[in-house]
Amino acid sequence: FEITDEKRIRMFDESWYTYKDGLLPSVTFIQSCDAGYGLIAWIKEHGIYADKIRDIKGEIGTLFHEMIEILVKSGWLDYNDFVNEEHFLSAWRRVNNVMNFYKTVIKNKHEITGVEFTIINEKEGYAGTVDLKTIAKTDEKHWKKGTTHIWDWKSSPSVQSHHKSQVAAYAV
């Protein structure tokens, strides 16, 4: 297992957070426990390669999040810093969408108040890592000035139902 800076423990395919004298499951781990029809069908289709495909997708997602964190913290991202990474091209394609969104929406219309930080829900007994927290600086169609927003970056091509429930759990 690996204990990270934010007291997250990764054990096999599980993710837990240390809290007080115990452990809290991560939101994403709780969601992964529900192997729905789509996941089972995907595993059947990809057979013996399912684990390898999952690992590659995970590596791309990790690199994708690393790139966005650098962009948000520094305001700049240079692809030359990542060209030697194995899955650079796949991650970079996904980052471009977020970069455009960051430049047009986040940078000018929100104040960043947190990047990659742990949330704890004592009452419901779970934890997670939020990618970005902001406060709106302007009134817009989807928010009012002064409201807090949480953002969770995704590298997938479309929004899945578990993405929505993950952000809802963070918001609670």
CSV table of N, CA and C in Angstrom, one decimal:
chain,number,residue,atom,x,y,z
A,1,PHE,N,0.8,-1.2,0.0
A,1,PHE,CA,0.0,0.0,0.0
A,1,PHE,C,0.9,1.2,0.0
A,2,GLU,N,0.3,2.4,-0.3
A,2,GLU,CA,1.0,3.6,-0.4
A,2,GLU,C,0.2,4.7,0.4
A,3,ILE,N,0.9,5.4,1.3
A,3,ILE,CA,0.3,6.5,2.0
A,3,ILE,C,0.7,7.8,1.4
A,4,THR,N,-0.2,8.6,0.9
A,4,THR,CA,0.1,9.9,0.2
A,4,THR,C,0.2,11.0,1.2
A,5,ASP,N,0.5,12.2,0.7
A,5,ASP,CA,0.6,13.4,1.6
A,5,ASP,C,-0.7,13.7,2.2
A,6,GLU,N,-1.8,13.5,1.5
A,6,GLU,CA,-3.1,13.9,2.1
A,6,GLU,C,-3.7,12.7,2.9
A,7,LYS,N,-2.8,11.8,3.3
A,7,LYS,CA,-3.2,10.7,4.2
A,7,LYS,C,-4.2,9.7,3.4
A,8,ARG,N,-4.0,9.6,2.2
A,8,ARG,CA,-4.8,8.7,1.4
A,8,ARG,C,-4.0,7.4,1.3
A,9,ILE,N,-4.6,6.3,1.5
A,9,ILE,CA,-4.0,5.0,1.4
A,9,ILE,C,-4.6,4.2,0.2
A,10,ARG,N,-3.7,3.8,-0.7
A,10,ARG,CA,-4.1,3.0,-1.8
A,10,ARG,C,-3.6,1.5,-1.5
A,11,MET,N,-4.6,0.6,-1.5
A,11,MET,CA,-4.3,-0.8,-1.3
A,11,MET,C,-5.0,-1.6,-2.3
A,12,PHE,N,-4.2,-2.3,-3.2
A,12,PHE,CA,-4.8,-3.0,-4.3
A,12,PHE,C,-5.6,-2.0,-5.2
A,13,ASP,N,-6.9,-2.3,-5.4
A,13,ASP,CA,-7.7,-1.3,-6.1
A,13,ASP,C,-8.6,-0.5,-5.2
A,14,GLU,N,-8.3,-0.4,-3.9
A,14,GLU,CA,-9.1,0.3,-3.0
A,14,GLU,C,-8.4,1.6,-2.6
A,15,SER,N,-9.1,2.6,-2.2
A,15,SER,CA,-8.6,3.9,-1.8
A,15,SER,C,-9.3,4.3,-0.5
A,16,TRP,N,-8.5,4.6,0.5
A,16,TRP,CA,-9.0,4.9,1.8
A,16,TRP,C,-8.3,6.2,2.3
A,17,TYR,N,-8.9,6.9,3.3
A,17,TYR,CA,-8.3,8.1,3.9
A,17,TYR,C,-8.2,7.9,5.4
A,18,THR,N,-7.0,8.2,6.0
A,18,THR,CA,-6.9,8.1,7.4
A,18,THR,C,-7.6,9.3,8.0
A,19,TYR,N,-8.4,9.0,9.1
A,19,TYR,CA,-9.1,10.1,9.7
A,19,TYR,C,-9.3,9.7,11.2
A,20,LYS,N,-8.8,10.6,12.1
A,20,LYS,CA,-8.8,10.3,13.5
A,20,LYS,C,-8.2,9.0,13.7
A,21,ASP,N,-8.9,8.0,14.3
A,21,ASP,CA,-8.2,6.7,14.6
A,21,ASP,C,-8.7,5.6,13.7
A,22,GLY,N,-9.2,6.0,12.5
A,22,GLY,CA,-9.7,5.0,11.6
A,22,GLY,C,-9.5,5.3,10.2
A,23,LEU,N,-10.2,4.7,9.3
A,23,LEU,CA,-10.2,4.9,7.9
A,23,LEU,C,-11.5,5.2,7.3
A,24,LEU,N,-11.6,6.0,6.3
A,24,LEU,CA,-12.8,6.3,5.6
A,24,LEU,C,-12.6,5.9,4.1
A,25,PRO,N,-13.6,5.3,3.5
A,25,PRO,CA,-13.5,4.9,2.1
A,25,PRO,C,-13.6,6.2,1.2
A,26,SER,N,-12.9,6.1,0.1
A,26,SER,CA,-13.0,7.2,-0.8
A,26,SER,C,-14.3,7.1,-1.6
A,27,VAL,N,-14.8,8.3,-2.0
A,27,VAL,CA,-16.0,8.3,-2.8
A,27,VAL,C,-15.9,7.4,-4.1
A,28,THR,N,-14.7,7.5,-4.7
A,28,THR,CA,-14.6,6.8,-6.0
A,28,THR,C,-14.5,5.3,-5.7
A,29,PHE,N,-13.9,4.9,-4.6
A,29,PHE,CA,-13.9,3.5,-4.2
A,29,PHE,C,-15.3,2.9,-3.9
A,30,ILE,N,-16.1,3.7,-3.2
A,30,ILE,CA,-17.5,3.3,-2.9
A,30,ILE,C,-18.2,3.1,-4.3
A,31,GLN,N,-18.0,4.0,-5.2
A,31,GLN,CA,-18.7,3.9,-6.5
A,31,GLN,C,-18.2,2.7,-7.3
A,32,SER,N,-17.0,2.3,-7.2
A,32,SER,CA,-16.4,1.2,-7.9
A,32,SER,C,-17.0,-0.1,-7.4
A,33,CYS,N,-17.5,-0.2,-6.2
A,33,CYS,CA,-18.1,-1.4,-5.7
A,33,CYS,C,-19.3,-1.9,-6.4
A,34,ASP,N,-20.0,-1.0,-7.1
A,34,ASP,CA,-21.2,-1.3,-7.9
A,34,ASP,C,-20.8,-1.7,-9.3
A,35,ALA,N,-20.6,-2.9,-9.6
A,35,ALA,CA,-20.3,-3.4,-10.9
A,35,ALA,C,-21.6,-3.5,-11.7
A,36,GLY,N,-22.0,-2.5,-12.4
A,36,GLY,CA,-23.2,-2.5,-13.2
A,36,GLY,C,-23.1,-3.2,-14.5
A,37,TYR,N,-24.1,-3.3,-15.2
A,37,TYR,CA,-24.2,-4.0,-16.5
A,37,TYR,C,-23.1,-3.5,-17.5
A,38,GLY,N,-22.9,-2.2,-17.6
A,38,GLY,CA,-22.0,-1.6,-18.5
A,38,GLY,C,-20.5,-2.1,-18.2
A,39,LEU,N,-20.2,-2.1,-16.9
A,39,LEU,CA,-18.8,-2.6,-16.6
A,39,LEU,C,-18.6,-4.1,-16.9
A,40,ILE,N,-19.6,-4.8,-16.5
A,40,ILE,CA,-19.5,-6.3,-16.8
A,40,ILE,C,-19.5,-6.6,-18.3
A,41,ALA,N,-20.3,-5.9,-19.1
A,41,ALA,CA,-20.2,-6.0,-20.6
A,41,ALA,C,-18.8,-5.6,-21.1
A,42,TRP,N,-18.3,-4.6,-20.6
A,42,TRP,CA,-16.9,-4.1,-21.0
A,42,TRP,C,-15.9,-5.2,-20.7
A,43,ILE,N,-15.9,-5.7,-19.5
A,43,ILE,CA,-14.9,-6.8,-19.2
A,43,ILE,C,-15.1,-8.0,-20.1
A,44,LYS,N,-16.3,-8.4,-20.3
A,44,LYS,CA,-16.6,-9.5,-21.2
A,44,LYS,C,-16.0,-9.2,-22.6
A,45,GLU,N,-16.2,-8.0,-23.1
A,45,GLU,CA,-15.7,-7.6,-24.5
A,45,GLU,C,-14.2,-7.6,-24.6
A,46,HIS,N,-13.6,-7.2,-23.5
A,46,HIS,CA,-12.1,-7.0,-23.6
A,46,HIS,C,-11.3,-8.2,-23.0
A,47,GLY,N,-12.0,-9.1,-22.3
A,47,GLY,CA,-11.5,-10.3,-21.8
A,47,GLY,C,-10.2,-10.1,-21.0
A,48,ILE,N,-9.2,-10.9,-21.5
A,48,ILE,CA,-7.9,-10.9,-20.8
A,48,ILE,C,-7.1,-9.6,-20.8
A,49,TYR,N,-7.5,-8.7,-21.7
A,49,TYR,CA,-6.9,-7.4,-21.8
A,49,TYR,C,-7.5,-6.3,-20.9
A,50,ALA,N,-8.5,-6.6,-20.2
A,50,ALA,CA,-9.3,-5.7,-19.4
A,50,ALA,C,-8.4,-5.0,-18.4
A,51,ASP,N,-7.5,-5.8,-17.7
A,51,ASP,CA,-6.7,-5.2,-16.7
A,51,ASP,C,-5.6,-4.3,-17.3
A,52,LYS,N,-5.0,-4.7,-18.4
A,52,LYS,CA,-4.0,-3.8,-19.1
A,52,LYS,C,-4.7,-2.5,-19.6
A,53,ILE,N,-5.9,-2.6,-20.2
A,53,ILE,CA,-6.6,-1.4,-20.6
A,53,ILE,C,-6.9,-0.5,-19.5
A,54,ARG,N,-7.4,-1.0,-18.4
A,54,ARG,CA,-7.7,-0.3,-17.2
A,54,ARG,C,-6.4,0.5,-16.7
A,55,ASP,N,-5.3,-0.3,-16.6
A,55,ASP,CA,-4.1,0.3,-16.1
A,55,ASP,C,-3.6,1.5,-17.0
A,56,ILE,N,-3.7,1.3,-18.3
A,56,ILE,CA,-3.3,2.4,-19.2
A,56,ILE,C,-4.2,3.6,-19.1
A,57,LYS,N,-5.5,3.4,-19.0
A,57,LYS,CA,-6.5,4.5,-18.8
A,57,LYS,C,-6.1,5.2,-17.5
A,58,GLY,N,-5.8,4.4,-16.4
A,58,GLY,CA,-5.4,5.0,-15.2
A,58,GLY,C,-4.2,5.9,-15.3
A,59,GLU,N,-3.2,5.4,-16.0
A,59,GLU,CA,-1.9,6.2,-16.2
A,59,GLU,C,-2.2,7.5,-17.0
A,60,ILE,N,-3.1,7.4,-18.0
A,60,ILE,CA,-3.5,8.6,-18.8
A,60,ILE,C,-4.2,9.6,-17.9
A,61,GLY,N,-5.1,9.1,-17.1
A,61,GLY,CA,-5.9,9.9,-16.2
A,61,GLY,C,-5.0,10.6,-15.1
A,62,THR,N,-4.0,9.9,-14.6
A,62,THR,CA,-3.1,10.5,-13.6
A,62,THR,C,-2.2,11.6,-14.3
A,63,LEU,N,-1.7,11.3,-15.5
A,63,LEU,CA,-0.9,12.3,-16.2
A,63,LEU,C,-1.8,13.5,-16.5
A,64,PHE,N,-3.0,13.3,-17.0
A,64,PHE,CA,-4.0,14.3,-17.3
A,64,PHE,C,-4.2,15.2,-16.1
A,65,HIS,N,-4.4,14.6,-14.9
A,65,HIS,CA,-4.7,15.4,-13.7
A,65,HIS,C,-3.4,16.2,-13.3
A,66,GLU,N,-2.2,15.6,-13.4
A,66,GLU,CA,-1.0,16.3,-13.1
A,66,GLU,C,-0.8,17.5,-14.0
A,67,MET,N,-1.1,17.4,-15.3
A,67,MET,CA,-1.0,18.5,-16.2
A,67,MET,C,-1.9,19.6,-15.8
A,68,ILE,N,-3.2,19.3,-15.5
A,68,ILE,CA,-4.1,20.3,-15.1
A,68,ILE,C,-3.8,21.0,-13.8
A,69,GLU,N,-3.3,20.2,-12.8
A,69,GLU,CA,-2.8,20.8,-11.6
A,69,GLU,C,-1.7,21.9,-11.8
A,70,ILE,N,-0.8,21.5,-12.7
A,70,ILE,CA,0.3,22.5,-13.0
A,70,ILE,C,-0.3,23.7,-13.7
A,71,LEU,N,-1.2,23.5,-14.6
A,71,LEU,CA,-1.9,24.7,-15.3
A,71,LEU,C,-2.6,25.6,-14.3
A,72,VAL,N,-3.3,25.0,-13.4
A,72,VAL,CA,-4.1,25.8,-12.5
A,72,VAL,C,-3.2,26.5,-11.5
A,73,LYS,N,-2.2,25.9,-11.0
A,73,LYS,CA,-1.3,26.5,-10.0
A,73,LYS,C,-0.3,27.5,-10.6
A,74,SER,N,0.1,27.3,-11.9
A,74,SER,CA,1.1,28.2,-12.5
A,74,SER,C,0.5,29.1,-13.5
A,75,GLY,N,-0.7,28.8,-14.1
A,75,GLY,CA,-1.3,29.5,-15.1
A,75,GLY,C,-0.8,29.2,-16.5
A,76,TRP,N,0.1,28.2,-16.6
A,76,TRP,CA,0.8,27.9,-17.8
A,76,TRP,C,1.1,26.4,-17.9
A,77,LEU,N,1.1,25.9,-19.1
A,77,LEU,CA,1.4,24.5,-19.3
A,77,LEU,C,2.2,24.3,-20.6
A,78,ASP,N,3.3,23.8,-20.5
A,78,ASP,CA,4.2,23.6,-21.7
A,78,ASP,C,4.3,22.1,-22.0
A,79,TYR,N,3.8,21.7,-23.2
A,79,TYR,CA,3.8,20.3,-23.6
A,79,TYR,C,5.2,19.7,-23.6
A,80,ASN,N,6.2,20.5,-23.8
A,80,ASN,CA,7.6,20.0,-23.8
A,80,ASN,C,8.0,19.4,-22.5
A,81,ASP,N,7.3,19.8,-21.4
A,81,ASP,CA,7.6,19.2,-20.1
A,81,ASP,C,7.2,17.8,-20.0
A,82,PHE,N,6.3,17.3,-20.9
A,82,PHE,CA,5.7,16.0,-20.8
A,82,PHE,C,5.9,15.1,-22.0
A,83,VAL,N,6.7,15.5,-23.0
A,83,VAL,CA,6.8,14.7,-24.2
A,83,VAL,C,7.4,13.4,-24.0
A,84,ASN,N,8.2,13.2,-22.9
A,84,ASN,CA,8.9,11.9,-22.7
A,84,ASN,C,8.0,10.9,-21.9
A,85,GLU,N,6.8,11.4,-21.5
A,85,GLU,CA,5.9,10.5,-20.7
A,85,GLU,C,5.3,9.5,-21.7
A,86,GLU,N,5.1,8.3,-21.3
A,86,GLU,CA,4.6,7.2,-22.2
A,86,GLU,C,3.3,7.5,-22.8
A,87,HIS,N,2.3,8.1,-22.1
A,87,HIS,CA,1.0,8.3,-22.6
A,87,HIS,C,0.7,9.8,-22.8
A,88,PHE,N,1.8,10.6,-23.1
A,88,PHE,CA,1.7,12.0,-23.3
A,88,PHE,C,0.6,12.4,-24.3
A,89,LEU,N,0.6,11.9,-25.5
A,89,LEU,CA,-0.3,12.3,-26.5
A,89,LEU,C,-1.8,12.1,-26.1
A,90,SER,N,-2.1,11.0,-25.5
A,90,SER,CA,-3.4,10.7,-25.1
A,90,SER,C,-3.9,11.7,-24.0
A,91,ALA,N,-3.0,12.0,-23.0
A,91,ALA,CA,-3.3,12.9,-22.0
A,91,ALA,C,-3.4,14.4,-22.5
A,92,TRP,N,-2.5,14.8,-23.4
A,92,TRP,CA,-2.5,16.1,-23.9
A,92,TRP,C,-3.7,16.4,-24.7
A,93,ARG,N,-4.2,15.5,-25.5
A,93,ARG,CA,-5.5,15.7,-26.2
A,93,ARG,C,-6.6,16.1,-25.3
A,94,ARG,N,-6.7,15.4,-24.1
A,94,ARG,CA,-7.7,15.6,-23.2
A,94,ARG,C,-7.6,17.0,-22.4
A,95,VAL,N,-6.3,17.3,-22.2
A,95,VAL,CA,-6.0,18.5,-21.5
A,95,VAL,C,-6.4,19.8,-22.3
A,96,ASN,N,-6.3,19.7,-23.6
A,96,ASN,CA,-6.7,20.9,-24.4
A,96,ASN,C,-8.1,21.4,-24.2
A,97,ASN,N,-9.0,20.4,-24.0
A,97,ASN,CA,-10.4,20.8,-23.7
A,97,ASN,C,-10.5,21.6,-22.4
A,98,VAL,N,-9.8,21.1,-21.3
A,98,VAL,CA,-9.8,21.7,-20.0
A,98,VAL,C,-9.1,23.1,-20.1
A,99,MET,N,-8.0,23.2,-20.9
A,99,MET,CA,-7.3,24.4,-21.0
A,99,MET,C,-8.1,25.5,-21.5
A,100,ASN,N,-8.9,25.2,-22.5
A,100,ASN,CA,-9.8,26.2,-23.1
A,100,ASN,C,-10.9,26.7,-22.1
A,101,PHE,N,-11.4,25.7,-21.4
A,101,PHE,CA,-12.4,26.0,-20.3
A,101,PHE,C,-11.8,26.8,-19.2
A,102,TYR,N,-10.6,26.4,-18.8
A,102,TYR,CA,-9.9,27.2,-17.8
A,102,TYR,C,-9.7,28.6,-18.2
A,103,LYS,N,-9.2,28.8,-19.4
A,103,LYS,CA,-8.9,30.2,-19.8
A,103,LYS,C,-10.1,31.1,-20.0
A,104,THR,N,-11.2,30.5,-20.4
A,104,THR,CA,-12.4,31.3,-20.7
A,104,THR,C,-13.4,31.4,-19.5
A,105,VAL,N,-13.4,30.4,-18.6
A,105,VAL,CA,-14.4,30.4,-17.5
A,105,VAL,C,-13.7,30.6,-16.2
A,106,ILE,N,-12.8,29.7,-15.8
A,106,ILE,CA,-12.2,29.7,-14.5
A,106,ILE,C,-11.3,30.9,-14.3
A,107,LYS,N,-10.4,31.1,-15.1
A,107,LYS,CA,-9.3,32.2,-14.9
A,107,LYS,C,-9.9,33.6,-14.7
A,108,ASN,N,-10.9,33.9,-15.5
A,108,ASN,CA,-11.4,35.3,-15.5
A,108,ASN,C,-12.7,35.5,-14.6
A,109,LYS,N,-13.4,34.4,-14.4
A,109,LYS,CA,-14.7,34.5,-13.7
A,109,LYS,C,-14.8,33.9,-12.3
A,110,HIS,N,-13.7,33.3,-11.9
A,110,HIS,CA,-13.6,32.6,-10.6
A,110,HIS,C,-12.3,32.9,-9.9
A,111,GLU,N,-12.4,32.9,-8.5
A,111,GLU,CA,-11.2,33.0,-7.7
A,111,GLU,C,-10.9,31.6,-7.2
A,112,ILE,N,-9.7,31.1,-7.4
A,112,ILE,CA,-9.4,29.8,-7.0
A,112,ILE,C,-9.1,29.8,-5.5
A,113,THR,N,-9.7,28.9,-4.8
A,113,THR,CA,-9.5,28.9,-3.3
A,113,THR,C,-9.0,27.5,-2.8
A,114,GLY,N,-8.9,26.6,-3.7
A,114,GLY,CA,-8.3,25.3,-3.4
A,114,GLY,C,-8.0,24.4,-4.6
A,115,VAL,N,-6.8,23.7,-4.5
A,115,VAL,CA,-6.4,22.9,-5.6
A,115,VAL,C,-6.0,21.5,-5.0
A,116,GLU,N,-6.6,20.4,-5.5
A,116,GLU,CA,-6.3,19.1,-5.0
A,116,GLU,C,-6.3,19.0,-3.5
A,117,PHE,N,-7.5,19.1,-2.9
A,117,PHE,CA,-7.6,19.0,-1.4
A,117,PHE,C,-8.5,18.0,-1.0
A,118,THR,N,-8.3,17.4,0.2
A,118,THR,CA,-9.1,16.4,0.8
A,118,THR,C,-10.4,16.9,1.5
A,119,ILE,N,-11.5,16.3,1.2
A,119,ILE,CA,-12.7,16.6,1.9
A,119,ILE,C,-13.1,15.3,2.8
A,120,ILE,N,-13.7,15.6,3.9
A,120,ILE,CA,-14.1,14.5,4.8
A,120,ILE,C,-15.6,14.8,5.1
A,121,ASN,N,-16.4,13.7,5.0
A,121,ASN,CA,-17.8,13.8,5.4
A,121,ASN,C,-17.9,12.8,6.6
A,122,GLU,N,-17.8,13.4,7.8
A,122,GLU,CA,-17.9,12.6,9.0
A,122,GLU,C,-19.3,11.9,9.2
A,123,LYS,N,-20.3,12.6,8.9
A,123,LYS,CA,-21.7,12.1,9.1
A,123,LYS,C,-21.9,10.9,8.2
A,124,GLU,N,-21.6,10.9,6.9
A,124,GLU,CA,-21.9,9.8,6.0
A,124,GLU,C,-20.7,8.8,6.0
A,125,GLY,N,-19.5,9.2,6.5
A,125,GLY,CA,-18.4,8.3,6.6
A,125,GLY,C,-17.7,8.0,5.3
A,126,TYR,N,-17.3,9.1,4.6
A,126,TYR,CA,-16.5,8.9,3.4
A,126,TYR,C,-15.6,10.2,3.2
A,127,ALA,N,-14.6,10.0,2.3
A,127,ALA,CA,-13.7,11.1,2.0
A,127,ALA,C,-13.4,11.1,0.5
A,128,GLY,N,-12.7,12.2,0.1
A,128,GLY,CA,-12.3,12.3,-1.4
A,128,GLY,C,-11.4,13.4,-1.6
A,129,THR,N,-10.8,13.5,-2.8
A,129,THR,CA,-10.0,14.6,-3.2
A,129,THR,C,-10.6,15.4,-4.3
A,130,VAL,N,-10.9,16.7,-4.0
A,130,VAL,CA,-11.5,17.6,-4.9
A,130,VAL,C,-10.4,18.2,-5.8
A,131,ASP,N,-10.6,18.3,-7.1
A,131,ASP,CA,-9.6,18.8,-8.0
A,131,ASP,C,-9.5,20.3,-7.8
A,132,LEU,N,-10.6,21.1,-7.7
A,132,LEU,CA,-10.5,22.5,-7.7
A,132,LEU,C,-11.7,23.1,-7.0
A,133,LYS,N,-11.5,24.1,-6.2
A,133,LYS,CA,-12.6,24.8,-5.5
A,133,LYS,C,-12.5,26.3,-5.9
A,134,THR,N,-13.6,26.9,-6.3
A,134,THR,CA,-13.5,28.4,-6.6
A,134,THR,C,-14.7,29.1,-6.0
A,135,ILE,N,-14.6,30.4,-6.1
A,135,ILE,CA,-15.7,31.3,-5.7
A,135,ILE,C,-15.9,32.2,-7.0
A,136,ALA,N,-17.2,32.2,-7.4
A,136,ALA,CA,-17.5,33.0,-8.6
A,136,ALA,C,-17.3,34.5,-8.4
A,137,LYS,N,-16.6,35.2,-9.3
A,137,LYS,CA,-16.4,36.6,-9.2
A,137,LYS,C,-17.5,37.4,-10.0
A,138,THR,N,-18.3,36.7,-10.8
A,138,THR,CA,-19.3,37.4,-11.6
A,138,THR,C,-20.6,36.7,-11.5
A,139,ASP,N,-21.7,37.3,-11.9
A,139,ASP,CA,-23.0,36.7,-12.0
A,139,ASP,C,-23.1,36.2,-13.5
A,140,GLU,N,-23.4,34.9,-13.6
A,140,GLU,CA,-23.5,34.3,-14.9
A,140,GLU,C,-24.8,33.4,-15.0
A,141,LYS,N,-25.0,32.8,-16.1
A,141,LYS,CA,-26.2,32.0,-16.2
A,141,LYS,C,-26.3,30.9,-15.2
A,142,HIS,N,-25.1,30.2,-15.0
A,142,HIS,CA,-25.1,29.0,-14.1
A,142,HIS,C,-24.6,29.3,-12.7
A,143,TRP,N,-24.3,30.5,-12.3
A,143,TRP,CA,-23.9,30.8,-11.0
A,143,TRP,C,-24.0,32.3,-10.6
A,144,LYS,N,-24.0,32.5,-9.3
A,144,LYS,CA,-24.1,33.9,-8.8
A,144,LYS,C,-22.7,34.3,-8.2
A,145,LYS,N,-22.4,35.5,-8.2
A,145,LYS,CA,-21.2,36.1,-7.6
A,145,LYS,C,-21.2,35.7,-6.2
A,146,GLY,N,-20.0,35.2,-5.7
A,146,GLY,CA,-19.8,34.8,-4.3
A,146,GLY,C,-20.1,33.4,-4.0
A,147,THR,N,-20.7,32.6,-4.9
A,147,THR,CA,-21.0,31.2,-4.7
A,147,THR,C,-19.7,30.3,-4.8
A,148,THR,N,-19.7,29.3,-4.0
A,148,THR,CA,-18.6,28.3,-4.1
A,148,THR,C,-18.9,27.2,-5.1
A,149,HIS,N,-17.9,26.9,-5.8
A,149,HIS,CA,-18.0,25.8,-6.8
A,149,HIS,C,-16.9,24.8,-6.7
A,150,ILE,N,-17.2,23.5,-6.9
A,150,ILE,CA,-16.2,22.5,-6.9
A,150,ILE,C,-16.1,21.9,-8.3
A,151,TRP,N,-14.9,21.6,-8.7
A,151,TRP,CA,-14.7,21.1,-10.1
A,151,TRP,C,-13.9,19.8,-10.0
A,152,ASP,N,-14.3,18.8,-10.8
A,152,ASP,CA,-13.6,17.6,-10.8
A,152,ASP,C,-13.3,17.2,-12.3
A,153,TRP,N,-12.1,17.3,-12.6
A,153,TRP,CA,-11.7,17.1,-14.0
A,153,TRP,C,-11.8,15.6,-14.4
A,154,LYS,N,-12.3,15.4,-15.6
A,154,LYS,CA,-12.5,14.1,-16.1
A,154,LYS,C,-11.8,14.0,-17.5
A,155,SER,N,-11.2,12.8,-17.7
A,155,SER,CA,-10.5,12.7,-19.0
A,155,SER,C,-11.3,11.8,-20.0
A,156,SER,N,-12.5,11.4,-19.6
A,156,SER,CA,-13.4,10.6,-20.5
A,156,SER,C,-14.1,11.5,-21.5
A,157,PRO,N,-14.5,11.0,-22.6
A,157,PRO,CA,-15.1,11.8,-23.6
A,157,PRO,C,-16.5,12.3,-23.3
A,158,SER,N,-17.2,11.7,-22.3
A,158,SER,CA,-18.5,12.2,-21.9
A,158,SER,C,-18.7,12.1,-20.4
A,159,VAL,N,-19.7,12.8,-20.0
A,159,VAL,CA,-20.0,12.8,-18.5
A,159,VAL,C,-20.8,11.5,-18.2
A,160,GLN,N,-20.4,10.8,-17.2
A,160,GLN,CA,-21.1,9.5,-16.8
A,160,GLN,C,-21.9,9.8,-15.5
A,161,SER,N,-22.8,9.0,-15.3
A,161,SER,CA,-23.7,9.2,-14.1
A,161,SER,C,-22.9,9.1,-12.8
A,162,HIS,N,-21.8,8.3,-12.7
A,162,HIS,CA,-21.0,8.2,-11.5
A,162,HIS,C,-20.2,9.5,-11.4
A,163,HIS,N,-19.9,10.2,-12.4
A,163,HIS,CA,-19.2,11.5,-12.3
A,163,HIS,C,-20.1,12.5,-11.6
A,164,LYS,N,-21.4,12.5,-11.9
A,164,LYS,CA,-22.3,13.4,-11.2
A,164,LYS,C,-22.5,13.1,-9.8
A,165,SER,N,-22.6,11.8,-9.5
A,165,SER,CA,-22.8,11.4,-8.1
A,165,SER,C,-21.5,11.7,-7.3
A,166,GLN,N,-20.3,11.5,-7.9
A,166,GLN,CA,-19.1,11.8,-7.2
A,166,GLN,C,-19.0,13.3,-6.8
A,167,VAL,N,-19.3,14.2,-7.7
A,167,VAL,CA,-19.3,15.6,-7.4
A,167,VAL,C,-20.4,16.0,-6.4
A,168,ALA,N,-21.5,15.3,-6.5
A,168,ALA,CA,-22.6,15.6,-5.5
A,168,ALA,C,-22.1,15.1,-4.1
A,169,ALA,N,-21.4,14.0,-4.0
A,169,ALA,CA,-20.9,13.6,-2.7
A,169,ALA,C,-19.9,14.6,-2.2
A,170,TYR,N,-19.0,15.1,-3.1
A,170,TYR,CA,-18.1,16.2,-2.6
A,170,TYR,C,-18.8,17.4,-2.1
A,171,ALA,N,-19.9,17.8,-2.8
A,171,ALA,CA,-20.6,19.0,-2.5
A,171,ALA,C,-21.3,18.9,-1.1
A,172,VAL,N,-21.7,17.7,-0.7
A,172,VAL,CA,-22.3,17.4,0.6
A,172,VAL,C,-21.3,17.7,1.7
